Short mmCIF file of C-alpha atoms in Angstrom, two decimals:
data_model
loop_
_atom_site.label_atom_id
_atom_site.label_comp_id
_atom_site.label_asym_id
_atom_site.label_seq_id
_atom_site.Cartn_x
_atom_site.Cartn_y
_atom_site.Cartn_z
CA MET A 1 -2.89 -10.53 8.04
CA ALA A 2 0.85 -10.35 7.26
CA SER A 3 0.21 -9.46 3.62
CA ASP A 4 -2.37 -6.85 4.64
CA ARG A 5 0.08 -5.21 7.03
CA ARG A 6 2.72 -5.02 4.29
CA GLU A 7 0.20 -3.24 2.05
CA PHE A 8 -1.33 -0.92 4.67
CA GLN A 9 -0.25 0.33 8.08
CA ARG A 10 -2.71 -0.03 10.94
CA LEU A 11 -3.18 2.19 13.96
CA LYS A 12 -3.28 0.23 17.23
CA LEU A 13 -5.90 1.97 19.32
CA ALA A 14 -4.96 2.82 22.91
CA LYS A 15 -8.67 2.52 23.73
CA PRO A 16 -10.67 0.07 21.58
CA ILE A 17 -13.68 1.45 19.73
CA LEU A 18 -17.03 -0.20 20.36
CA GLY A 19 -18.73 -1.17 17.12
CA LEU A 20 -21.30 -3.53 15.66
CA LEU A 21 -20.30 -6.53 13.56
CA GLU A 22 -23.42 -7.87 11.84
CA GLY A 23 -25.43 -6.12 14.57
CA GLN A 24 -23.50 -7.73 17.44
CA ASN A 25 -21.16 -5.86 19.79
CA ALA A 26 -17.49 -5.94 18.81
CA LEU A 27 -14.31 -4.11 19.83
CA ILE A 28 -12.13 -2.57 17.13
CA LEU A 29 -8.55 -3.08 18.34
CA ASP A 30 -6.72 -1.50 15.42
CA VAL A 31 -7.74 0.10 12.15
CA GLY A 32 -6.22 1.23 8.86
CA ILE A 33 -7.39 2.53 5.52
CA GLY A 34 -7.64 -1.03 4.21
CA GLY A 35 -9.20 -2.88 7.12
CA ALA A 36 -9.56 -3.46 10.84
CA PHE A 37 -8.71 -5.99 13.55
CA VAL A 38 -11.65 -6.74 15.83
CA GLU A 39 -12.57 -8.79 18.88
CA HIS A 40 -16.02 -10.38 18.84
CA TYR A 41 -18.07 -13.29 20.13
CA GLY A 42 -18.35 -16.42 18.02
CA THR A 43 -16.12 -17.86 15.33
CA SER A 44 -15.50 -16.99 11.70
CA GLU A 45 -13.53 -18.13 8.67
CA PRO A 46 -11.64 -16.51 5.77
CA GLY A 47 -13.85 -15.19 3.00
CA ARG A 48 -16.92 -14.59 5.16
CA ARG A 49 -18.59 -11.20 4.64
CA TYR A 50 -19.68 -8.87 7.43
CA HIS A 51 -21.14 -5.41 7.93
CA LEU A 52 -19.06 -3.30 10.36
CA LEU A 53 -20.40 -0.08 11.92
CA PHE A 54 -18.96 2.33 14.49
CA ARG A 55 -19.31 6.02 15.36
CA TRP A 56 -16.86 8.90 14.91
CA SER A 57 -17.71 12.52 15.76
CA SER A 58 -21.39 11.54 16.13
CA GLU A 59 -21.51 10.09 12.59
CA ASP A 60 -21.74 6.49 11.38
CA VAL A 61 -18.74 4.84 9.76
CA GLU A 62 -19.82 1.70 7.89
CA PHE A 63 -18.05 -0.83 5.70
CA HIS A 64 -18.83 -4.11 4.00
CA CYS A 65 -15.90 -6.33 5.01
CA GLU A 66 -14.32 -9.68 4.23
CA VAL A 67 -12.55 -11.89 6.75
CA ARG A 68 -8.87 -12.44 6.02
CA ARG A 69 -7.98 -14.33 9.18
CA SER A 70 -9.70 -15.33 12.43
CA ALA A 71 -8.67 -17.19 15.59
CA VAL A 72 -10.38 -18.06 18.86
CA VAL A 73 -8.51 -16.37 21.71
CA ARG A 74 -10.57 -17.62 24.66
CA GLY A 75 -13.62 -19.71 25.45
CA SER A 76 -15.24 -22.24 23.17
CA GLY A 77 -18.55 -23.03 21.53
CA GLU A 78 -21.19 -20.32 21.95
CA SER A 79 -19.00 -18.45 24.46
CA ALA A 80 -15.96 -18.29 22.14
CA VAL A 81 -14.24 -14.94 21.68
CA SER A 82 -12.31 -14.41 18.44
CA HIS A 83 -9.83 -11.95 16.99
CA THR A 84 -10.56 -11.35 13.33
CA GLY A 85 -8.77 -9.40 10.63
CA LEU A 86 -11.17 -7.69 8.24
CA ARG A 87 -10.50 -6.21 4.81
CA PHE A 88 -12.70 -3.27 3.84
CA VAL A 89 -14.52 -4.18 0.62
CA GLU A 90 -16.92 -1.27 0.23
CA ALA A 91 -17.51 1.98 2.13
CA ILE A 92 -21.11 3.00 2.79
CA GLY A 93 -21.94 6.65 2.22
CA ALA A 94 -19.18 9.04 3.33
CA SER A 95 -17.53 6.42 5.57
CA ASP A 96 -14.21 6.44 3.72
CA ALA A 97 -13.75 10.18 4.34
CA ARG A 98 -14.87 9.88 7.97
CA LEU A 99 -12.42 7.03 8.60
CA GLN A 100 -9.57 9.09 7.17
CA ASP A 101 -10.52 12.09 9.31
CA MET A 102 -10.53 9.88 12.40
CA MET A 103 -7.15 8.33 11.66
CA ALA A 104 -5.54 11.64 10.75
CA THR A 105 -6.71 13.05 14.09
CA PHE A 106 -5.46 10.09 16.13
CA VAL A 107 -2.10 9.83 14.37
CA GLY A 108 -1.55 13.58 14.49
CA ARG A 109 -1.94 13.55 18.26
CA VAL A 110 0.50 10.65 18.69
CA LEU A 111 3.15 12.19 16.47
CA ALA A 112 2.74 15.60 18.10
CA ALA A 113 3.33 14.03 21.51
CA GLN A 114 6.44 12.26 20.23
CA ARG A 115 7.79 15.50 18.77
CA MET A 116 7.21 17.37 22.03
CA ASN A 117 8.89 14.62 24.06
CA ALA A 118 11.91 14.66 21.75
CA SER A 119 12.27 18.44 21.59
CA GLY A 120 11.03 19.45 25.03
CA ASP A 121 8.52 21.79 23.36
CA ALA A 122 5.31 22.08 25.37
CA GLY A 123 3.38 23.77 22.54
CA ASP A 124 0.63 22.17 20.49
CA SER A 125 1.37 23.51 16.99
CA SER A 126 2.69 20.14 15.80
CA ASP A 127 -0.62 18.48 16.52
CA ALA A 128 -2.53 21.06 14.51
CA THR A 129 -0.16 20.89 11.55
CA LEU A 130 -0.02 17.13 11.30
CA ALA A 131 -3.76 16.75 11.69
CA GLN A 132 -4.21 19.03 8.68
CA LEU A 133 -2.77 16.34 6.41
CA GLY A 134 -6.13 14.59 6.60
CA ALA A 135 -8.10 17.75 5.82
CA ALA A 136 -5.82 18.78 2.95
CA ARG A 137 -7.21 16.06 0.70
CA ARG A 138 -10.02 18.45 -0.25
CA ALA A 139 -7.60 20.03 -2.71
CA ARG A 140 -6.95 18.25 -5.99
CA ALA A 141 -3.80 17.57 -8.02
CA ARG A 142 -2.32 14.72 -10.00
CA GLY A 143 0.34 12.26 -8.94
CA TYR A 144 2.37 11.66 -5.80
CA LEU A 145 5.63 12.74 -4.20
CA MET A 146 8.02 10.18 -2.70
CA TYR A 147 10.25 11.41 0.13
CA ARG A 148 13.27 9.26 1.02
CA TYR A 149 15.73 9.86 3.86
CA LEU A 150 19.24 8.51 3.18
CA ASN A 151 22.47 9.38 4.99
CA GLY A 152 20.87 12.37 6.70
CA THR A 153 19.53 13.88 3.47
CA TRP A 154 16.02 13.99 2.00
CA SER A 155 15.24 13.34 -1.66
CA ARG A 156 11.88 14.22 -3.22
CA ASP A 157 10.77 12.59 -6.47
CA PRO A 158 7.49 12.71 -8.44
CA THR A 159 5.93 9.27 -8.86
CA ASN A 160 2.78 7.70 -10.26
CA SER A 161 2.64 5.09 -7.49
CA PRO A 162 1.27 5.51 -3.94
CA ARG A 163 3.71 2.85 -2.67
CA GLN A 164 5.32 3.68 0.67
CA PRO A 165 9.15 3.29 0.68
CA GLU A 166 10.91 1.73 3.67
CA ASN A 167 13.14 4.77 4.19
CA GLY A 168 10.49 7.47 3.87
CA PHE A 169 6.94 8.10 2.75
CA THR A 170 4.77 8.92 -0.28
CA VAL A 171 2.02 11.58 -0.23
CA ALA A 172 -0.38 13.21 -2.69
CA ALA A 173 1.34 15.87 -4.79
CA TYR A 174 -0.99 18.65 -3.59
CA GLU A 175 0.13 18.61 0.06
CA ASP A 176 1.40 21.87 1.53
CA GLU A 177 5.20 22.18 1.61
CA ASP A 178 5.26 23.51 5.18
CA GLU A 179 3.24 20.53 6.39
CA LEU A 180 5.56 18.13 4.58
CA GLU A 181 8.57 19.85 6.11
CA THR A 182 7.02 19.20 9.51
CA LEU A 183 6.52 15.55 8.58
CA CYS A 184 10.16 15.25 7.50
CA ARG A 185 11.40 16.74 10.77
CA ALA A 186 9.11 14.37 12.68
CA TRP A 187 10.58 11.42 10.75
CA GLU A 188 14.13 12.40 11.63
CA ILE A 189 13.54 12.24 15.38
CA ALA A 190 10.95 9.41 15.42
CA ASN A 191 11.58 5.83 16.53
CA ASP A 192 10.43 2.86 14.44
CA GLU A 193 6.86 3.08 15.73
CA GLY A 194 6.75 6.82 15.08
CA ARG A 195 7.93 6.29 11.50
CA ARG A 196 5.28 3.62 10.99
CA LEU A 197 2.67 6.17 12.07
CA ILE A 198 4.11 8.75 9.67
CA ARG A 199 3.67 6.25 6.83
CA LEU A 200 0.09 5.80 7.99
CA VAL A 201 -0.50 9.57 7.70
CA ALA A 202 1.12 9.46 4.26
CA GLU A 203 -1.18 6.60 3.23
CA LEU A 204 -4.17 8.75 4.16
CA SER A 205 -2.88 11.48 1.87
CA ALA A 206 -2.09 9.11 -1.01
CA ARG A 207 -5.42 7.34 -0.59
CA SER A 208 -7.27 10.61 -1.18
CA MET A 209 -5.95 10.76 -4.75
CA ARG A 210 -7.78 7.55 -5.61
CA ARG A 211 -11.21 8.43 -4.25
#
Protein backbone atom coordinates (compact mmCIF):
# COMPACT_ATOMS: atom_id res chain seq x y z
CA MET A 1 0.00 0.00 0.00
CA ALA A 2 2.86 2.42 0.80
CA SER A 3 4.41 1.97 -2.64
CA ASP A 4 1.01 2.40 -4.31
CA ARG A 5 0.39 5.66 -2.45
CA ARG A 6 3.79 7.00 -3.55
CA GLU A 7 2.85 6.24 -7.17
CA PHE A 8 -0.77 7.44 -7.08
CA GLN A 9 -2.77 9.71 -4.79
CA ARG A 10 -6.04 8.39 -3.42
CA LEU A 11 -9.20 10.28 -2.57
CA LYS A 12 -10.55 9.40 0.89
CA LEU A 13 -14.30 9.36 0.48
CA ALA A 14 -16.34 11.28 3.06
CA LYS A 15 -19.15 8.80 2.38
CA PRO A 16 -18.07 5.29 1.31
CA ILE A 17 -19.41 3.99 -1.99
CA LEU A 18 -21.31 0.72 -1.95
CA GLY A 19 -19.94 -1.72 -4.51
CA LEU A 20 -19.70 -5.40 -5.34
CA LEU A 21 -16.48 -7.35 -4.88
CA GLU A 22 -16.86 -10.69 -6.67
CA GLY A 23 -20.62 -10.20 -6.37
CA GLN A 24 -20.54 -9.58 -2.60
CA ASN A 25 -21.30 -6.23 -0.94
CA ALA A 26 -18.26 -4.09 -0.19
CA LEU A 27 -17.59 -0.49 0.83
CA ILE A 28 -15.08 1.56 -1.15
CA LEU A 29 -13.32 3.75 1.43
CA ASP A 30 -10.91 5.54 -0.87
CA VAL A 31 -10.14 5.44 -4.58
CA GLY A 32 -7.51 6.64 -7.04
CA ILE A 33 -6.67 6.19 -10.69
CA GLY A 34 -4.53 3.17 -9.84
CA GLY A 35 -6.65 1.35 -7.29
CA ALA A 36 -9.02 1.38 -4.34
CA PHE A 37 -9.17 0.60 -0.63
CA VAL A 38 -12.23 -1.44 0.32
CA GLU A 39 -13.94 -2.97 3.34
CA HIS A 40 -15.50 -6.39 2.81
CA TYR A 41 -16.46 -9.62 4.53
CA GLY A 42 -14.01 -12.51 4.54
CA THR A 43 -10.24 -12.62 4.19
CA SER A 44 -7.88 -12.27 1.26
CA GLU A 45 -4.19 -12.39 0.39
CA PRO A 46 -1.77 -10.52 -1.90
CA GLY A 47 -1.98 -11.52 -5.54
CA ARG A 48 -5.60 -12.66 -5.46
CA ARG A 49 -7.74 -11.36 -8.34
CA TYR A 50 -11.19 -9.82 -7.95
CA HIS A 51 -13.88 -8.13 -10.01
CA LEU A 52 -14.95 -4.78 -8.52
CA LEU A 53 -18.14 -2.98 -9.62
CA PHE A 54 -19.84 0.21 -8.45
CA ARG A 55 -22.14 2.87 -9.93
CA TRP A 56 -21.44 6.49 -10.85
CA SER A 57 -24.02 8.76 -12.51
CA SER A 58 -26.25 5.72 -13.15
CA GLU A 59 -23.47 3.90 -15.05
CA ASP A 60 -21.37 0.88 -14.10
CA VAL A 61 -17.70 1.31 -13.24
CA GLU A 62 -15.92 -2.05 -13.36
CA PHE A 63 -12.33 -3.18 -12.93
CA HIS A 64 -10.40 -6.41 -12.73
CA CYS A 65 -8.23 -5.95 -9.63
CA GLU A 66 -5.33 -7.53 -7.79
CA VAL A 67 -4.89 -7.53 -4.01
CA ARG A 68 -1.80 -5.68 -2.82
CA ARG A 69 -2.47 -5.89 0.90
CA SER A 70 -5.26 -7.13 3.19
CA ALA A 71 -5.85 -7.24 6.95
CA VAL A 72 -8.70 -8.36 9.18
CA VAL A 73 -10.00 -5.37 11.13
CA ARG A 74 -12.71 -7.07 13.18
CA GLY A 75 -14.34 -10.44 13.70
CA SER A 76 -12.89 -13.79 12.73
CA GLY A 77 -13.68 -16.83 10.64
CA GLU A 78 -16.77 -16.48 8.45
CA SER A 79 -17.72 -13.21 10.17
CA ALA A 80 -14.32 -11.55 9.56
CA VAL A 81 -14.29 -8.05 8.08
CA SER A 82 -11.18 -7.02 6.14
CA HIS A 83 -9.65 -3.86 4.71
CA THR A 84 -8.03 -4.59 1.37
CA GLY A 85 -5.93 -2.50 -0.99
CA LEU A 86 -6.67 -3.27 -4.64
CA ARG A 87 -4.65 -2.39 -7.72
CA PHE A 88 -6.66 -1.84 -10.89
CA VAL A 89 -5.41 -4.31 -13.51
CA GLU A 90 -7.91 -3.80 -16.32
CA ALA A 91 -10.84 -1.44 -16.89
CA ILE A 92 -14.02 -2.91 -18.36
CA GLY A 93 -15.69 -0.87 -21.08
CA ALA A 94 -15.59 2.89 -20.46
CA SER A 95 -14.89 2.47 -16.73
CA ASP A 96 -11.55 4.29 -16.82
CA ALA A 97 -13.18 7.46 -18.19
CA ARG A 98 -16.11 7.20 -15.76
CA LEU A 99 -13.75 6.81 -12.80
CA GLN A 100 -11.83 9.91 -13.85
CA ASP A 101 -15.04 11.91 -14.25
CA MET A 102 -16.13 10.86 -10.76
CA MET A 103 -12.82 11.78 -9.15
CA ALA A 104 -12.55 15.09 -10.98
CA THR A 105 -16.03 16.00 -9.71
CA PHE A 106 -15.31 15.01 -6.10
CA VAL A 107 -11.89 16.68 -5.95
CA GLY A 108 -13.16 19.82 -7.67
CA ARG A 109 -15.80 20.26 -5.00
CA VAL A 110 -13.31 19.79 -2.16
CA LEU A 111 -10.79 22.23 -3.60
CA ALA A 112 -13.50 24.77 -4.39
CA ALA A 113 -14.66 24.65 -0.77
CA GLN A 114 -11.09 25.13 0.46
CA ARG A 115 -10.61 28.12 -1.85
CA MET A 116 -13.84 29.74 -0.66
CA ASN A 117 -12.92 29.18 3.00
CA ALA A 118 -9.50 30.74 2.44
CA SER A 119 -10.71 33.73 0.42
CA GLY A 120 -14.13 34.31 1.95
CA ASP A 121 -15.66 34.09 -1.53
CA ALA A 122 -19.14 32.59 -1.46
CA GLY A 123 -19.28 32.04 -5.24
CA ASP A 124 -19.10 28.69 -6.98
CA SER A 125 -16.93 29.49 -10.02
CA SER A 126 -13.93 27.65 -8.57
CA ASP A 127 -15.86 24.41 -8.43
CA ALA A 128 -16.87 24.69 -12.08
CA THR A 129 -13.36 25.54 -13.26
CA LEU A 130 -11.57 22.82 -11.36
CA ALA A 131 -14.09 20.18 -12.34
CA GLN A 132 -13.39 20.99 -15.99
CA LEU A 133 -9.90 19.53 -15.66
CA GLY A 134 -11.49 16.09 -15.89
CA ALA A 135 -13.57 16.98 -18.96
CA ALA A 136 -10.67 18.68 -20.75
CA ARG A 137 -9.01 15.35 -21.51
CA ARG A 138 -11.21 15.09 -24.61
CA ALA A 139 -8.72 17.37 -26.34
CA ARG A 140 -5.46 15.87 -27.57
CA ALA A 141 -1.84 17.03 -27.47
CA ARG A 142 1.56 15.52 -26.83
CA GLY A 143 3.62 15.65 -23.66
CA TYR A 144 3.17 17.12 -20.21
CA LEU A 145 3.82 20.34 -18.31
CA MET A 146 5.46 20.30 -14.88
CA TYR A 147 4.60 23.19 -12.56
CA ARG A 148 6.87 23.74 -9.55
CA TYR A 149 6.40 26.32 -6.79
CA LEU A 150 9.67 27.49 -5.19
CA ASN A 151 10.25 30.57 -3.04
CA GLY A 152 6.90 32.05 -4.01
CA THR A 153 7.47 31.67 -7.76
CA TRP A 154 6.09 29.19 -10.28
CA SER A 155 8.19 27.52 -12.97
CA ARG A 156 6.65 25.68 -15.92
CA ASP A 157 8.67 23.15 -17.90
CA PRO A 158 7.75 20.73 -20.72
CA THR A 159 8.42 17.11 -19.80
CA ASN A 160 7.92 13.63 -21.23
CA SER A 161 7.13 12.15 -17.81
CA PRO A 162 3.78 12.24 -15.94
CA ARG A 163 5.66 12.11 -12.60
CA GLN A 164 4.22 14.40 -9.93
CA PRO A 165 6.86 16.61 -8.20
CA GLU A 166 6.73 17.17 -4.44
CA ASN A 167 6.60 20.95 -4.82
CA GLY A 168 3.98 21.16 -7.55
CA PHE A 169 2.12 19.10 -10.12
CA THR A 170 2.32 17.71 -13.68
CA VAL A 171 -0.59 17.89 -16.15
CA ALA A 172 -1.24 17.06 -19.81
CA ALA A 173 0.13 19.74 -22.13
CA TYR A 174 -3.30 20.49 -23.65
CA GLU A 175 -4.89 21.88 -20.47
CA ASP A 176 -6.34 25.38 -20.64
CA GLU A 177 -4.05 28.10 -19.25
CA ASP A 178 -6.84 29.79 -17.29
CA GLU A 179 -7.71 26.51 -15.57
CA LEU A 180 -4.06 25.92 -14.72
CA GLU A 181 -3.79 29.44 -13.32
CA THR A 182 -6.71 28.59 -11.05
CA LEU A 183 -4.94 25.40 -9.97
CA CYS A 184 -1.75 27.35 -9.17
CA ARG A 185 -3.66 29.87 -7.06
CA ALA A 186 -5.39 27.00 -5.25
CA TRP A 187 -1.99 25.42 -4.53
CA GLU A 188 -0.65 28.62 -3.00
CA ILE A 189 -3.37 28.82 -0.35
CA ALA A 190 -3.91 25.07 0.19
CA ASN A 191 -2.75 23.05 3.19
CA ASP A 192 -0.94 19.72 2.79
CA GLU A 193 -4.17 17.81 2.22
CA GLY A 194 -5.36 20.36 -0.32
CA ARG A 195 -2.09 20.07 -2.24
CA ARG A 196 -2.39 16.28 -2.22
CA LEU A 197 -5.82 16.65 -3.82
CA ILE A 198 -4.41 19.04 -6.43
CA ARG A 199 -1.85 16.38 -7.36
CA LEU A 200 -4.74 13.94 -7.67
CA VAL A 201 -6.47 16.27 -10.15
CA ALA A 202 -3.17 16.60 -12.02
CA GLU A 203 -2.83 12.80 -12.15
CA LEU A 204 -6.26 12.61 -13.79
CA SER A 205 -5.07 15.02 -16.46
CA ALA A 206 -1.74 13.25 -17.01
CA ARG A 207 -3.45 9.86 -17.06
CA SER A 208 -5.62 10.94 -19.99
CA MET A 209 -2.53 11.24 -22.21
CA ARG A 210 -1.85 7.53 -21.84
CA ARG A 211 -5.31 6.19 -22.65
